[in-house]
XYZ file of C-alpha atoms in Angstrom:
488
model
C 25.990 18.735 15.435
C 23.703 21.226 17.322
C 22.562 22.802 14.158
C 21.585 19.603 12.520
C 19.876 18.298 15.709
C 17.986 21.757 15.424
C 17.033 21.125 11.772
C 15.977 17.628 12.463
C 13.766 18.705 15.232
C 12.146 21.297 13.293
C 11.613 18.908 10.424
C 10.101 16.394 12.639
C 8.003 18.879 14.682
C 6.638 21.175 11.733
C 6.107 19.394 8.548
C 6.177 15.835 9.434
C 3.933 16.687 12.418
C 1.222 17.925 9.680
C 1.921 15.039 7.558
C 1.313 12.703 10.618
C -2.224 13.860 10.535
C -2.407 13.220 6.834
C -1.203 9.519 6.917
C -3.147 9.135 10.388
C -6.224 9.916 8.344
C -5.243 7.467 5.602
C -4.892 4.858 8.162
C -8.521 5.695 9.578
C -9.843 5.516 6.061
C -7.980 1.861 5.814
C -9.481 0.647 9.107
C -12.588 2.364 9.808
C -14.925 0.968 6.971
C -14.043 -2.981 7.512
C -16.502 -3.496 10.738
C -19.004 -1.665 8.915
C -19.522 -3.401 5.662
C -22.142 -5.735 6.542
C -24.139 -2.743 7.561
C -23.394 -1.137 4.545
C -24.207 -4.009 2.500
C -27.737 -4.171 4.426
C -28.282 -0.615 3.934
C -27.680 -0.730 -0.027
C -29.548 -4.031 -0.411
C -26.812 -6.228 -1.720
C -25.014 -9.620 -0.976
C -22.392 -9.692 1.130
C -19.819 -10.822 -1.485
C -20.908 -7.907 -3.495
C -18.645 -5.748 -1.039
C -15.674 -7.402 -3.216
C -16.504 -4.616 -5.805
C -15.719 -1.999 -3.475
C -11.871 -3.093 -2.989
C -11.740 -3.965 -6.907
C -12.749 -0.655 -7.961
C -10.530 1.366 -5.553
C -7.636 -0.886 -6.403
C -8.150 -0.388 -10.304
C -8.470 3.399 -9.803
C -5.703 3.608 -7.441
C -3.156 1.710 -9.853
C -4.015 4.484 -12.500
C -3.765 7.674 -10.747
C -0.709 7.235 -8.333
C 1.656 7.196 -11.226
C 0.076 10.200 -12.922
C -0.253 12.317 -9.782
C 3.192 11.309 -8.474
C 4.404 12.654 -12.059
C 2.300 15.890 -11.872
C 3.440 16.368 -8.145
C 7.400 16.344 -9.539
C 6.328 18.889 -12.142
C 4.035 21.501 -10.691
C 4.675 20.776 -6.751
C 4.052 18.196 -4.294
C 2.053 20.245 -2.116
C -0.426 21.456 -4.747
C -1.113 17.672 -5.640
C -1.511 16.634 -2.169
C -3.981 19.316 -1.637
C -5.695 18.467 -4.676
C -5.938 14.701 -4.012
C -7.211 15.530 -0.179
C -10.103 17.815 -1.803
C -11.058 14.844 -4.109
C -10.831 12.262 -1.258
C -12.795 14.533 1.067
C -15.687 15.105 -1.610
C -15.911 11.293 -2.155
C -15.738 10.752 1.656
C -18.806 12.841 1.975
C -20.480 11.062 -1.115
C -20.239 7.883 0.626
C -22.200 9.163 3.829
C -25.137 9.823 1.557
C -24.745 7.638 -1.606
C -28.461 6.421 -2.155
C -27.521 3.423 -4.517
C -25.046 0.628 -4.834
C -23.659 2.134 -8.045
C -22.998 5.462 -6.538
C -21.508 4.126 -3.419
C -18.915 2.054 -5.773
C -18.121 5.360 -7.445
C -17.455 7.259 -4.666
C -15.387 4.262 -3.041
C -13.369 4.209 -6.086
C -12.643 7.827 -6.250
C -11.969 7.916 -2.358
C -9.056 5.726 -3.607
C -7.155 9.129 -4.471
C -5.504 8.757 -0.918
C -3.255 6.290 -1.901
C -1.071 8.872 -3.521
C -0.770 10.569 -0.009
C 2.434 8.559 1.132
C 4.607 9.176 -1.876
C 3.506 12.817 -2.009
C 4.394 13.035 1.548
C 7.935 11.093 1.335
C 8.667 13.410 -1.402
C 7.838 16.473 0.775
C 10.107 15.242 3.382
C 12.848 14.252 1.001
C 12.650 17.541 -0.615
C 12.832 19.698 2.383
C 15.724 17.223 4.031
C 17.821 16.623 0.651
C 20.249 19.598 0.973
C 21.265 18.378 4.590
C 24.057 16.409 5.385
C 22.022 13.839 7.033
C 19.221 14.341 4.601
C 18.566 10.553 3.709
C 18.563 9.644 7.436
C 16.024 12.382 8.027
C 13.889 11.278 5.208
C 14.001 7.462 6.602
C 12.942 9.127 10.179
C 10.171 10.931 8.681
C 8.848 7.992 6.578
C 8.973 6.015 9.607
C 7.187 8.480 11.622
C 4.195 8.874 9.067
C 3.986 5.115 8.147
C 3.837 4.412 12.083
C 0.824 7.216 12.188
C -0.790 5.220 9.171
C -0.669 1.943 11.124
C -2.110 3.712 14.396
C -4.710 5.222 12.373
C -5.946 2.195 10.931
C -6.091 0.593 14.624
C -8.119 3.692 15.830
C -10.422 3.548 12.872
C -11.434 -0.120 13.218
C -11.945 0.240 16.894
C -13.896 3.736 16.559
C -15.927 2.052 13.912
C -16.946 -0.960 15.747
C -18.175 1.194 18.598
C -19.630 3.993 16.557
C -21.651 1.723 14.286
C -23.527 0.499 17.225
C -24.765 3.806 18.589
C -25.038 5.967 15.277
C -27.124 5.760 12.539
C -25.280 4.517 9.609
C -24.921 7.800 7.833
C -23.650 9.639 10.751
C -20.926 6.873 11.300
C -19.857 7.365 7.900
C -19.489 11.088 8.132
C -16.604 10.575 10.817
C -13.868 9.638 7.970
C -15.059 12.414 5.741
C -14.509 15.030 8.795
C -11.337 13.794 9.402
C -10.086 14.231 5.814
C -11.576 17.385 5.786
C -9.494 18.601 8.667
C -6.298 16.874 7.192
C -6.939 19.103 4.327
C -7.062 22.303 6.312
C -3.786 21.263 8.207
C -1.909 20.797 5.056
C -3.073 24.077 3.679
C -2.143 25.900 7.080
C 1.139 24.066 8.203
C 2.761 22.475 4.990
C 4.829 24.899 2.913
C 5.705 24.702 -0.522
C 9.123 22.919 -0.974
C 9.899 24.516 -4.402
C 10.953 21.651 -6.198
C 9.695 21.469 -9.535
C 10.622 19.312 -12.624
C 8.674 21.322 -14.904
C 7.526 19.741 -18.456
C 4.240 18.367 -19.265
C 1.960 15.198 -18.742
C 2.747 12.547 -21.294
C -0.738 11.975 -22.394
C 0.147 9.123 -24.908
C 1.768 7.068 -22.067
C -0.935 7.714 -19.687
C -3.627 6.697 -21.965
C -1.718 3.374 -22.891
C -0.804 2.810 -19.249
C -4.447 3.351 -18.292
C -5.897 0.839 -20.632
C -3.105 -1.583 -19.821
C -4.002 -1.376 -16.082
C -7.804 -1.451 -16.886
C -7.007 -4.750 -18.792
C -4.876 -6.271 -16.206
C -6.989 -5.598 -13.001
C -10.189 -5.641 -15.008
C -9.345 -9.274 -16.050
C -8.502 -10.363 -12.553
C -11.182 -8.845 -10.863
C -13.595 -11.169 -13.551
C -11.732 -14.439 -12.397
C -13.472 -13.727 -8.682
C -16.866 -13.789 -10.605
C -16.508 -16.570 -13.221
C -13.117 -18.317 -12.681
C -10.290 -18.542 -15.338
C -12.197 -18.054 -18.673
C -10.799 -17.546 -22.146
C -12.182 -14.076 -21.997
C -10.364 -13.410 -18.661
C -6.983 -14.826 -20.346
C -7.554 -12.378 -23.407
C -7.949 -9.372 -20.894
C -4.711 -10.220 -19.250
C -2.848 -10.644 -22.324
C -4.158 -7.653 -23.733
C -3.051 -5.629 -20.380
C 0.543 -7.077 -20.754
C 0.844 -6.392 -24.250
C -0.297 -2.970 -23.517
C 2.305 -2.730 -20.765
C 4.976 -3.559 -23.339
C 3.660 -0.886 -25.683
C 3.769 1.458 -22.829
C 7.370 0.662 -22.151
C 8.184 1.336 -25.898
C 6.398 4.532 -25.877
C 8.152 5.757 -22.513
C 11.530 5.053 -23.881
C 10.855 6.878 -26.980
C 9.327 10.138 -25.009
C 11.497 13.331 -23.837
C 9.096 13.686 -20.684
C 7.932 10.239 -19.842
C 5.130 9.525 -17.165
C 7.493 6.750 -15.872
C 11.263 7.316 -16.663
C 12.057 3.768 -17.615
C 15.903 4.565 -17.466
C 14.934 5.423 -13.616
C 13.459 2.044 -13.269
C 16.711 0.224 -14.640
C 18.979 2.150 -12.069
C 20.859 -0.611 -9.805
C 19.384 1.266 -6.799
C 15.778 1.594 -8.241
C 14.729 -1.742 -9.801
C 15.128 -3.940 -6.862
C 13.125 -1.854 -4.640
C 10.220 -1.502 -7.237
C 10.250 -5.271 -7.527
C 10.570 -5.757 -3.838
C 7.366 -3.436 -3.625
C 5.404 -5.777 -6.271
C 6.389 -8.946 -4.357
C 5.500 -7.336 -0.925
C 2.042 -6.498 -2.210
C 1.271 -9.915 -2.489
C 1.385 -10.246 1.466
C 0.569 -6.843 2.738
C -2.579 -6.495 0.468
C -3.671 -10.022 -0.361
C -3.181 -12.047 2.617
C -5.255 -10.325 5.275
C -8.554 -11.785 4.006
C -7.513 -15.271 4.036
C -6.023 -14.551 7.608
C -9.255 -13.499 8.854
C -11.391 -16.120 7.262
C -8.860 -18.982 8.616
C -9.273 -17.560 12.053
C -13.134 -17.585 11.903
C -13.354 -21.050 10.477
C -14.616 -23.636 12.932
C -12.473 -26.280 13.428
C -15.247 -28.552 14.748
C -16.828 -28.409 11.353
C -13.665 -28.922 9.099
C -10.888 -29.999 11.110
C -8.751 -26.814 10.942
C -8.989 -23.197 11.724
C -9.201 -21.249 15.069
C -12.863 -20.885 15.702
C -12.751 -17.312 16.686
C -15.753 -14.818 16.771
C -16.165 -11.622 15.136
C -14.996 -9.971 18.321
C -11.863 -12.143 19.171
C -10.509 -12.234 15.649
C -10.123 -8.449 15.833
C -7.502 -9.028 18.627
C -5.422 -11.320 16.092
C -5.569 -8.519 13.509
C -5.056 -5.799 16.088
C -1.695 -7.678 16.945
C -0.740 -7.856 13.501
C -1.282 -4.286 12.821
C 0.412 -3.381 16.396
C 3.536 -5.126 14.880
C 3.274 -3.343 11.689
C 3.492 -0.141 13.728
C 6.557 -1.429 15.522
C 8.153 -2.413 12.664
C 7.672 0.988 11.002
C 9.197 2.898 14.227
C 11.933 0.640 14.271
C 13.220 1.001 10.737
C 14.789 4.465 11.117
C 16.649 3.454 14.289
C 18.132 0.355 12.940
C 19.063 1.965 9.394
C 21.033 4.202 11.429
C 22.931 1.429 13.056
C 23.232 -0.915 10.343
C 22.319 0.061 6.760
C 19.167 0.828 4.954
C 19.944 -2.092 2.595
C 20.540 -4.468 5.357
C 17.360 -3.806 7.147
C 15.134 -4.065 3.945
C 16.696 -7.434 3.193
C 16.217 -8.522 6.988
C 12.493 -7.306 7.019
C 11.782 -9.524 3.630
C 13.105 -12.438 5.561
C 11.115 -11.754 8.546
C 7.872 -11.804 6.407
C 9.119 -14.819 4.790
C 9.929 -16.448 8.058
C 6.325 -15.427 9.582
C 4.072 -16.739 6.672
C 6.295 -19.728 5.902
C 6.043 -20.892 9.871
C 2.175 -20.647 9.638
C 2.345 -24.009 7.128
C 3.098 -26.202 9.911
C 2.213 -24.008 13.047
C -1.406 -22.962 12.289
C -3.005 -25.036 14.979
C -3.449 -22.568 17.819
C -4.023 -18.871 18.563
C -0.720 -18.579 19.774
C 1.225 -19.814 17.007
C -0.697 -17.965 14.593
C -0.364 -14.791 16.468
C 3.073 -15.197 16.966
C 3.819 -15.945 13.227
C 1.842 -12.957 12.071
C 3.671 -10.562 14.540
C 6.813 -11.962 13.064
C 5.545 -10.953 9.681
C 4.081 -7.661 10.564
C 7.637 -6.487 11.918
C 9.004 -7.170 8.696
C 6.117 -5.701 6.862
C 6.026 -2.485 8.795
C 9.714 -1.928 8.470
C 9.031 -2.736 4.344
C 5.907 -0.064 4.243
C 8.220 2.719 5.755
C 11.535 1.742 4.149
C 10.313 1.035 0.428
C 9.190 4.794 -0.329
C 11.997 6.437 1.514
C 14.616 4.058 -0.363
C 12.953 4.975 -3.326
C 13.194 8.732 -2.659
C 16.795 8.152 -1.703
C 17.749 6.491 -4.781
C 15.987 8.701 -7.295
C 17.169 12.270 -8.575
C 15.370 15.105 -6.871
C 12.908 15.958 -9.532
C 11.624 12.420 -9.896
C 11.091 11.543 -6.137
C 7.324 11.562 -6.280
C 7.540 9.627 -9.449
C 10.156 6.752 -7.494
C 8.183 6.634 -4.273
C 4.580 6.708 -6.239
C 5.928 3.698 -8.348
C 6.118 1.449 -5.083
C 2.701 2.057 -4.412
C 1.576 1.323 -7.997
C 3.402 -2.058 -8.138
C 2.374 -2.926 -4.671
C -1.182 -2.525 -5.640
C -0.570 -4.472 -8.851
C 1.090 -7.453 -6.653
C -1.804 -7.245 -4.438
C -4.298 -7.577 -7.252
C -2.891 -10.502 -8.786
C -2.483 -12.060 -5.168
C -5.960 -11.338 -4.145
C -7.084 -13.412 -7.296
C -4.720 -16.218 -7.133
C -5.712 -16.637 -3.375
C -9.279 -16.609 -4.192
C -8.841 -19.534 -6.710
C -6.427 -21.366 -4.325
C -8.971 -21.043 -1.373
C -11.896 -22.621 -3.423
C -9.579 -25.369 -5.223
C -10.568 -29.076 -3.927
C -13.390 -29.931 -1.622
C -13.731 -28.409 1.786
C -15.820 -30.795 3.949
C -16.788 -31.112 7.545
C -16.431 -34.059 9.888
C -19.974 -35.166 8.905
C -18.917 -35.307 4.856
C -21.445 -32.398 4.248
C -20.175 -29.595 2.141
C -18.556 -26.543 3.603
C -18.378 -22.919 2.738
C -14.807 -22.765 4.220
C -11.764 -22.324 2.305
C -9.597 -25.506 1.810
C -6.600 -26.075 4.286
C -4.402 -26.838 1.152
C -5.380 -23.324 -0.334
C -4.633 -21.536 2.804
C -1.141 -23.427 2.916
C -0.899 -22.093 -0.702
C -1.486 -18.461 0.186
C 1.135 -18.864 3.020
C 3.804 -20.563 0.859
C 2.925 -17.819 -1.882
C 3.295 -14.945 0.647
C 6.448 -16.506 2.019
C 8.121 -17.428 -1.294
C 7.616 -14.027 -2.810
C 9.252 -12.465 0.490
C 12.215 -14.707 -0.262
C 12.562 -13.574 -3.653
C 12.223 -9.907 -2.918
C 14.917 -10.584 -0.017
C 17.226 -12.054 -2.558
C 16.693 -9.320 -5.276
C 17.822 -6.670 -2.624
C 21.273 -8.115 -2.585
C 21.564 -6.906 -6.024
C 21.446 -3.158 -4.626
C 24.850 -1.472 -3.825
C 25.845 -1.665 -0.183
C 26.195 2.049 0.113
C 22.471 2.623 -1.411
C 20.042 5.048 0.590
C 22.472 6.048 3.023
C 23.161 9.638 1.633
C 22.124 11.836 -1.402
C 25.383 11.328 -3.217
C 24.899 7.546 -2.814
C 22.781 7.486 -6.047
C 25.680 8.536 -7.951
C 28.184 6.281 -6.159
C 26.138 3.241 -6.228
C 25.739 3.416 -9.781
C 29.494 3.708 -10.673
C 30.372 0.547 -8.967
C 30.533 1.408 -5.321
C 29.026 -2.036 -4.374
C 31.682 -4.067 -2.479
């Protein structure tokens, strides 16, 4: 017992401590720029609506690079790919500070999206170091919870820091701050994270990569066009082409000895519910934050609904939600040790569902909205930590990065679909003020549709997780046991 405790301490204080810096930096990248978007738009001479291209470009690139880099990490070493992605992200972050034009800024912003592979690679590194220990699965969950908590804390710190620094520094100097942090994180990984030695070998599936890239380009590109022109025949054609290419991708991968994505892995009883949950979870965690912010800013005196918050006070609402994410991530490992990882995943999904569905009747005051979002945030934080850890525990040792990377990729795809669906929902119908004049606010029925979709997809995710064998994710041998009928 003492030896196990010592190992846990070394893992937490050594490698996990270094990876905390990486994920904290990832959180800063995700939270830092939001308060500065209006300043960036003014600097680039673009309309506020054009900042949506930043998110669209980054989601598109991240959906493509994660499976490729995750597979590469399994092949040549997770540490090497982590360092490479840090280098690319650092270069892109510095380029953002000095980009002279809108196209170059969008390009740098998209390339900065390489940071999305950090979490699956970090979980794979933790799992690789812990997998030979008796409590390896528990150590992986604990480490994942810690680094995800660092990610959420980084998002909070980043948003607060940007709000302060944006008012006292020139824009270019303020944009240098996250670039400097990425550079520091790169140095920490080089100096403090040793190579795990785990290698799957093989080669990159070039044919599969090309088909997957084209499929994701068609899908996400078509969904992005909906924001500009609505659902046109051209959009429908692109989405259908994307779905057809994804079908071709599955056929190609099944016939390849060294696939980019192991379809057999995805069909395992311990894996497919996790990947499906990640897709459904992406709907709320990536798609619902914008509508939450705009609903909070909507003036009830003008349209009869909304909270009428200012840009300053709405940050407290967002802050409460992000803090609840952090708490949920920290509680995940502790609750999994007391109950079971599967039970915690199911409970977390139902918390997300309850929080969003409760917003439908209880959206009339700041107190009720905050309460609902905290409930949803607790479940979301647990899922952010749980999904990559569960995927790592359910996959063979040489495919941990692939499995954890797929949770990020499918979550991104779910978020892309959701952002498009929500954009359509919020403009459906006519939103008019009490004076019968037209308003630019989203419709109340649209917001209720958003909350219903978020809650409904979370309910479906929780139901799917009942298909996971009860012994799943508890120990390395559970991958074999669960798939030979150990559910009872």
